[in-house]
mmCIF file of C-alpha atoms in Angstrom:
data_model
loop_
_atom_site.group_PDB
_atom_site.id
_atom_site.type_symbol
_atom_site.label_atom_id
_atom_site.label_comp_id
_atom_site.label_asym_id
_atom_site.label_seq_id
_atom_site.Cartn_x
_atom_site.Cartn_y
_atom_site.Cartn_z
ATOM 1 C CA MET A 1 45.291 -189.609 75.123
ATOM 2 C CA PHE A 2 45.682 -185.891 75.782
ATOM 3 C CA ASN A 3 46.868 -183.739 72.862
ATOM 4 C CA PHE A 4 49.605 -181.419 74.162
ATOM 5 C CA CYS A 5 50.225 -179.856 70.727
ATOM 6 C CA GLY A 6 46.621 -178.632 70.593
ATOM 7 C CA LEU A 7 46.912 -177.255 74.119
ATOM 8 C CA ILE A 8 50.083 -175.359 73.293
ATOM 9 C CA ARG A 9 48.384 -173.731 70.305
ATOM 10 C CA TYR A 10 45.639 -172.343 72.592
ATOM 11 C CA ILE A 11 48.032 -171.284 75.334
ATOM 12 C CA SER A 12 50.456 -169.436 73.070
ATOM 13 C CA VAL A 13 51.350 -166.058 74.489
ATOM 14 C CA MET A 14 52.062 -162.757 72.855
ATOM 15 C CA THR A 15 55.725 -162.071 72.200
ATOM 16 C CA GLN A 16 57.409 -158.734 72.705
ATOM 17 C CA GLU A 17 57.469 -158.127 68.949
ATOM 18 C CA GLU A 18 53.746 -158.851 68.606
ATOM 19 C CA PHE A 19 53.039 -156.513 71.501
ATOM 20 C CA ILE A 20 55.026 -153.702 69.907
ATOM 21 C CA GLN A 21 53.235 -154.189 66.578
ATOM 22 C CA LYS A 22 49.796 -153.886 68.179
ATOM 23 C CA ALA A 23 50.734 -151.189 70.702
ATOM 24 C CA GLY A 24 49.831 -148.248 68.440
ATOM 25 C CA GLU A 25 46.294 -149.442 67.762
ATOM 26 C CA THR A 26 45.793 -150.391 71.378
ATOM 27 C CA ARG A 27 47.041 -147.035 72.653
ATOM 28 C CA ALA A 28 44.692 -145.229 70.256
ATOM 29 C CA LYS A 29 41.803 -147.323 71.583
ATOM 30 C CA ALA A 30 42.713 -146.415 75.178
ATOM 31 C CA VAL A 31 42.875 -142.704 74.261
ATOM 32 C CA SER A 32 39.465 -143.007 72.599
ATOM 33 C CA VAL A 33 37.943 -144.590 75.704
ATOM 34 C CA ALA A 34 39.356 -141.856 77.950
ATOM 35 C CA GLU A 35 38.077 -139.116 75.644
ATOM 36 C CA ARG A 36 34.592 -140.685 75.713
ATOM 37 C CA PHE A 37 34.771 -140.329 79.484
ATOM 38 C CA GLY A 38 35.211 -136.595 78.943
ATOM 39 C CA TYR A 39 38.928 -136.246 79.577
ATOM 40 C CA SER A 40 41.029 -133.790 77.598
ATOM 41 C CA LEU A 41 43.487 -135.149 75.049
ATOM 42 C CA GLU A 42 46.360 -134.576 77.457
ATOM 43 C CA ASP A 43 44.649 -136.486 80.287
ATOM 44 C CA ALA A 44 43.542 -139.187 77.849
ATOM 45 C CA GLU A 45 47.169 -139.628 76.776
ATOM 46 C CA ASP A 46 48.204 -140.009 80.430
ATOM 47 C CA ILE A 47 45.528 -142.630 80.959
ATOM 48 C CA ALA A 48 46.580 -144.433 77.779
ATOM 49 C CA GLN A 49 50.168 -144.463 79.009
ATOM 50 C CA ASP A 50 49.048 -146.076 82.273
ATOM 51 C CA VAL A 51 47.023 -148.613 80.298
ATOM 52 C CA MET A 52 49.993 -149.521 78.120
ATOM 53 C CA LEU A 53 52.219 -149.967 81.171
ATOM 54 C CA ARG A 54 49.685 -152.310 82.731
ATOM 55 C CA LEU A 55 49.305 -154.212 79.463
ATOM 56 C CA TRP A 56 53.051 -154.584 79.168
ATOM 57 C CA GLY A 57 53.038 -156.237 82.574
ATOM 58 C CA LEU A 58 50.372 -158.628 81.261
ATOM 59 C CA HIS A 59 51.788 -159.230 77.777
ATOM 60 C CA GLY A 60 52.967 -162.688 78.756
ATOM 61 C CA GLN A 61 49.377 -163.620 79.578
ATOM 62 C CA LEU A 62 47.801 -162.166 76.440
ATOM 63 C CA SER A 63 47.312 -164.590 73.587
ATOM 64 C CA ASP A 64 46.402 -162.299 70.694
ATOM 65 C CA ALA A 65 45.661 -158.749 69.563
ATOM 66 C CA ASN A 66 41.914 -159.022 70.169
ATOM 67 C CA ARG A 67 42.489 -159.983 73.766
ATOM 68 C CA MET A 68 44.967 -157.115 74.090
ATOM 69 C CA LYS A 69 42.416 -154.570 72.794
ATOM 70 C CA ALA A 70 39.661 -155.923 75.018
ATOM 71 C CA SER A 71 41.959 -155.763 78.030
ATOM 72 C CA ALA A 72 42.968 -152.209 77.082
ATOM 73 C CA VAL A 73 39.344 -151.079 76.997
ATOM 74 C CA ILE A 74 38.608 -152.604 80.391
ATOM 75 C CA ILE A 75 41.766 -151.193 81.973
ATOM 76 C CA ALA A 76 41.113 -147.753 80.440
ATOM 77 C CA LYS A 77 37.541 -147.649 81.769
ATOM 78 C CA ARG A 78 38.696 -148.597 85.238
ATOM 79 C CA ALA A 79 41.525 -146.042 85.112
ATOM 80 C CA CYS A 80 39.055 -143.318 84.084
ATOM 81 C CA ILE A 81 36.683 -144.183 86.906
ATOM 82 C CA ASP A 82 39.546 -144.307 89.429
ATOM 83 C CA ARG A 83 40.828 -140.926 88.256
ATOM 84 C CA TRP A 84 37.331 -139.466 88.440
ATOM 85 C CA ARG A 85 36.857 -140.796 91.977
ATOM 86 C CA THR A 86 40.126 -139.333 93.231
ATOM 87 C CA THR A 87 39.441 -135.890 91.749
ATOM 88 C CA HIS A 88 35.813 -135.712 92.887
ATOM 89 C CA GLN A 89 35.896 -137.421 96.254
ATOM 90 C CA HIS A 90 36.510 -134.208 98.165
ATOM 91 C CA ARG A 91 33.491 -132.394 96.831
ATOM 92 C CA GLU A 92 30.953 -132.105 99.590
ATOM 93 C CA ILE A 93 27.204 -131.772 99.562
ATOM 94 C CA SER A 94 27.579 -128.431 101.322
ATOM 95 C CA ASP A 95 28.374 -126.912 97.928
ATOM 96 C CA ALA A 96 24.868 -127.774 96.751
ATOM 97 C CA MET A 97 22.808 -127.196 99.927
ATOM 98 C CA PRO A 98 21.504 -123.672 100.448
ATOM 99 C CA ILE A 99 21.120 -122.415 103.985
ATOM 100 C CA ALA A 100 17.759 -120.756 104.587
ATOM 101 C CA ASP A 101 18.639 -118.205 107.274
ATOM 102 C CA GLU A 102 22.328 -117.748 107.874
ATOM 103 C CA ASP A 103 21.656 -115.349 110.727
ATOM 104 C CA SER A 104 19.946 -117.960 112.887
ATOM 105 C CA LEU A 105 22.373 -120.078 114.877
ATOM 106 C CA TYR A 106 19.712 -122.749 115.283
ATOM 107 C CA ASP A 107 19.160 -123.016 111.506
ATOM 108 C CA ARG A 108 22.906 -123.179 110.840
ATOM 109 C CA LEU A 109 23.336 -125.969 113.386
ATOM 110 C CA GLU A 110 20.331 -127.853 112.056
ATOM 111 C CA TYR A 111 21.545 -127.645 108.462
ATOM 112 C CA ALA A 112 25.097 -128.610 109.447
ATOM 113 C CA GLU A 113 23.755 -131.658 111.284
ATOM 114 C CA LEU A 114 21.510 -132.604 108.348
ATOM 115 C CA GLU A 115 24.380 -132.119 105.917
ATOM 116 C CA GLN A 116 26.664 -134.374 107.967
ATOM 117 C CA TRP A 117 23.960 -137.008 108.297
ATOM 118 C CA LEU A 118 23.241 -136.903 104.554
ATOM 119 C CA ASN A 119 26.945 -137.215 103.669
ATOM 120 C CA ASP A 120 27.246 -140.200 106.005
ATOM 121 C CA GLU A 121 24.174 -141.898 104.532
ATOM 122 C CA ILE A 122 25.360 -141.348 100.967
ATOM 123 C CA ASP A 123 28.728 -142.850 101.926
ATOM 124 C CA ARG A 124 26.862 -145.923 103.211
ATOM 125 C CA LEU A 125 25.167 -146.471 99.838
ATOM 126 C CA PRO A 126 26.751 -148.965 97.447
ATOM 127 C CA SER A 127 29.646 -147.197 95.706
ATOM 128 C CA THR A 128 28.042 -147.124 92.258
ATOM 129 C CA SER A 129 24.755 -145.761 93.608
ATOM 130 C CA ALA A 130 26.562 -143.079 95.591
ATOM 131 C CA MET A 131 28.633 -142.116 92.553
ATOM 132 C CA VAL A 132 25.562 -141.882 90.299
ATOM 133 C CA LEU A 133 23.698 -139.825 92.905
ATOM 134 C CA ARG A 134 26.586 -137.382 93.313
ATOM 135 C CA MET A 135 27.108 -137.032 89.557
ATOM 136 C CA ARG A 136 23.412 -136.331 88.982
ATOM 137 C CA GLN A 137 22.570 -134.185 92.010
ATOM 138 C CA LEU A 138 25.799 -132.300 92.683
ATOM 139 C CA GLU A 139 27.437 -132.109 89.296
ATOM 140 C CA ARG A 140 24.144 -131.814 87.403
ATOM 141 C CA ARG A 141 25.225 -134.318 84.749
ATOM 142 C CA GLU A 142 22.745 -135.749 82.271
ATOM 143 C CA LEU A 143 21.759 -139.426 82.534
ATOM 144 C CA SER A 144 23.308 -140.165 79.144
ATOM 145 C CA GLU A 145 26.591 -138.566 80.234
ATOM 146 C CA ILE A 146 26.660 -140.635 83.434
ATOM 147 C CA ALA A 147 25.930 -143.780 81.412
ATOM 148 C CA ASP A 148 28.850 -142.990 79.084
ATOM 149 C CA ILE A 149 31.203 -142.335 81.999
ATOM 150 C CA LEU A 150 30.323 -145.568 83.785
ATOM 151 C CA GLY A 151 29.965 -147.633 80.638
ATOM 152 C CA ILE A 152 26.440 -148.790 81.454
ATOM 153 C CA ARG A 153 23.013 -148.299 79.862
ATOM 154 C CA GLN A 154 21.024 -145.161 80.574
ATOM 155 C CA THR A 155 18.179 -147.253 81.994
ATOM 156 C CA SER A 156 20.624 -148.750 84.494
ATOM 157 C CA VAL A 157 21.660 -145.245 85.558
ATOM 158 C CA SER A 158 17.995 -144.319 86.064
ATOM 159 C CA THR A 159 17.441 -147.447 88.126
ATOM 160 C CA LEU A 160 20.514 -146.846 90.299
ATOM 161 C CA LEU A 161 19.537 -143.209 90.816
ATOM 162 C CA SER A 162 15.963 -144.100 91.705
ATOM 163 C CA ARG A 163 17.035 -146.756 94.196
ATOM 164 C CA ALA A 164 19.552 -144.424 95.846
ATOM 165 C CA ARG A 165 16.993 -141.615 96.174
ATOM 166 C CA HIS A 166 14.349 -144.016 97.484
ATOM 167 C CA GLU A 167 16.725 -145.443 100.081
ATOM 168 C CA LEU A 168 17.758 -141.960 101.251
ATOM 169 C CA LEU A 169 14.133 -140.867 101.445
ATOM 170 C CA ASN A 170 13.235 -143.884 103.603
ATOM 171 C CA LYS A 171 16.195 -143.211 105.888
ATOM 172 C CA LEU A 172 15.185 -139.553 106.185
ATOM 173 C CA LYS A 173 11.616 -140.547 107.069
ATOM 174 C CA ARG A 174 12.883 -142.948 109.755
ATOM 175 C CA ARG A 175 15.211 -140.244 111.109
ATOM 176 C CA ASN A 176 12.394 -137.711 111.338
ATOM 177 C CA GLN A 177 10.085 -140.149 113.147
ATOM 178 C CA ARG A 178 12.426 -140.338 116.102
#
């Protein structure tokens, strides 16, 4: 026979009072995560506020404080990455590419074409690889900083960066063979 009392004990949800009691600790954890991503205290507070709003929408599905904190960390990381993407998506490679001879119309056209092609190829990379490549090459961030921002190991960042560079190099070789 199935034990419904045991099932109810495992399915119990967090009440509004329990949520309010744990909200301070959880908010502090969300602020901490955002600050580790490099955001100022003011921006970290904004992110934490968004996290708490999302958690409040989920409080009926949360069973205890540990689950609430774990969810807060995940939501905060995703919010930080989303905010980073929206603020950095408009930065172009043209900011980092020097033009050899600005007087030559041919050189300017060639570099503009190469720049457009390179932007298109980077956009075709998997999103994480493209993000790592842009953070490293354009923003000149350290591998450890990128690993902290994305919440992954530094060796994973190196691997993603290497694969992205290798793929772009192969595409450039194929393009130049035409």
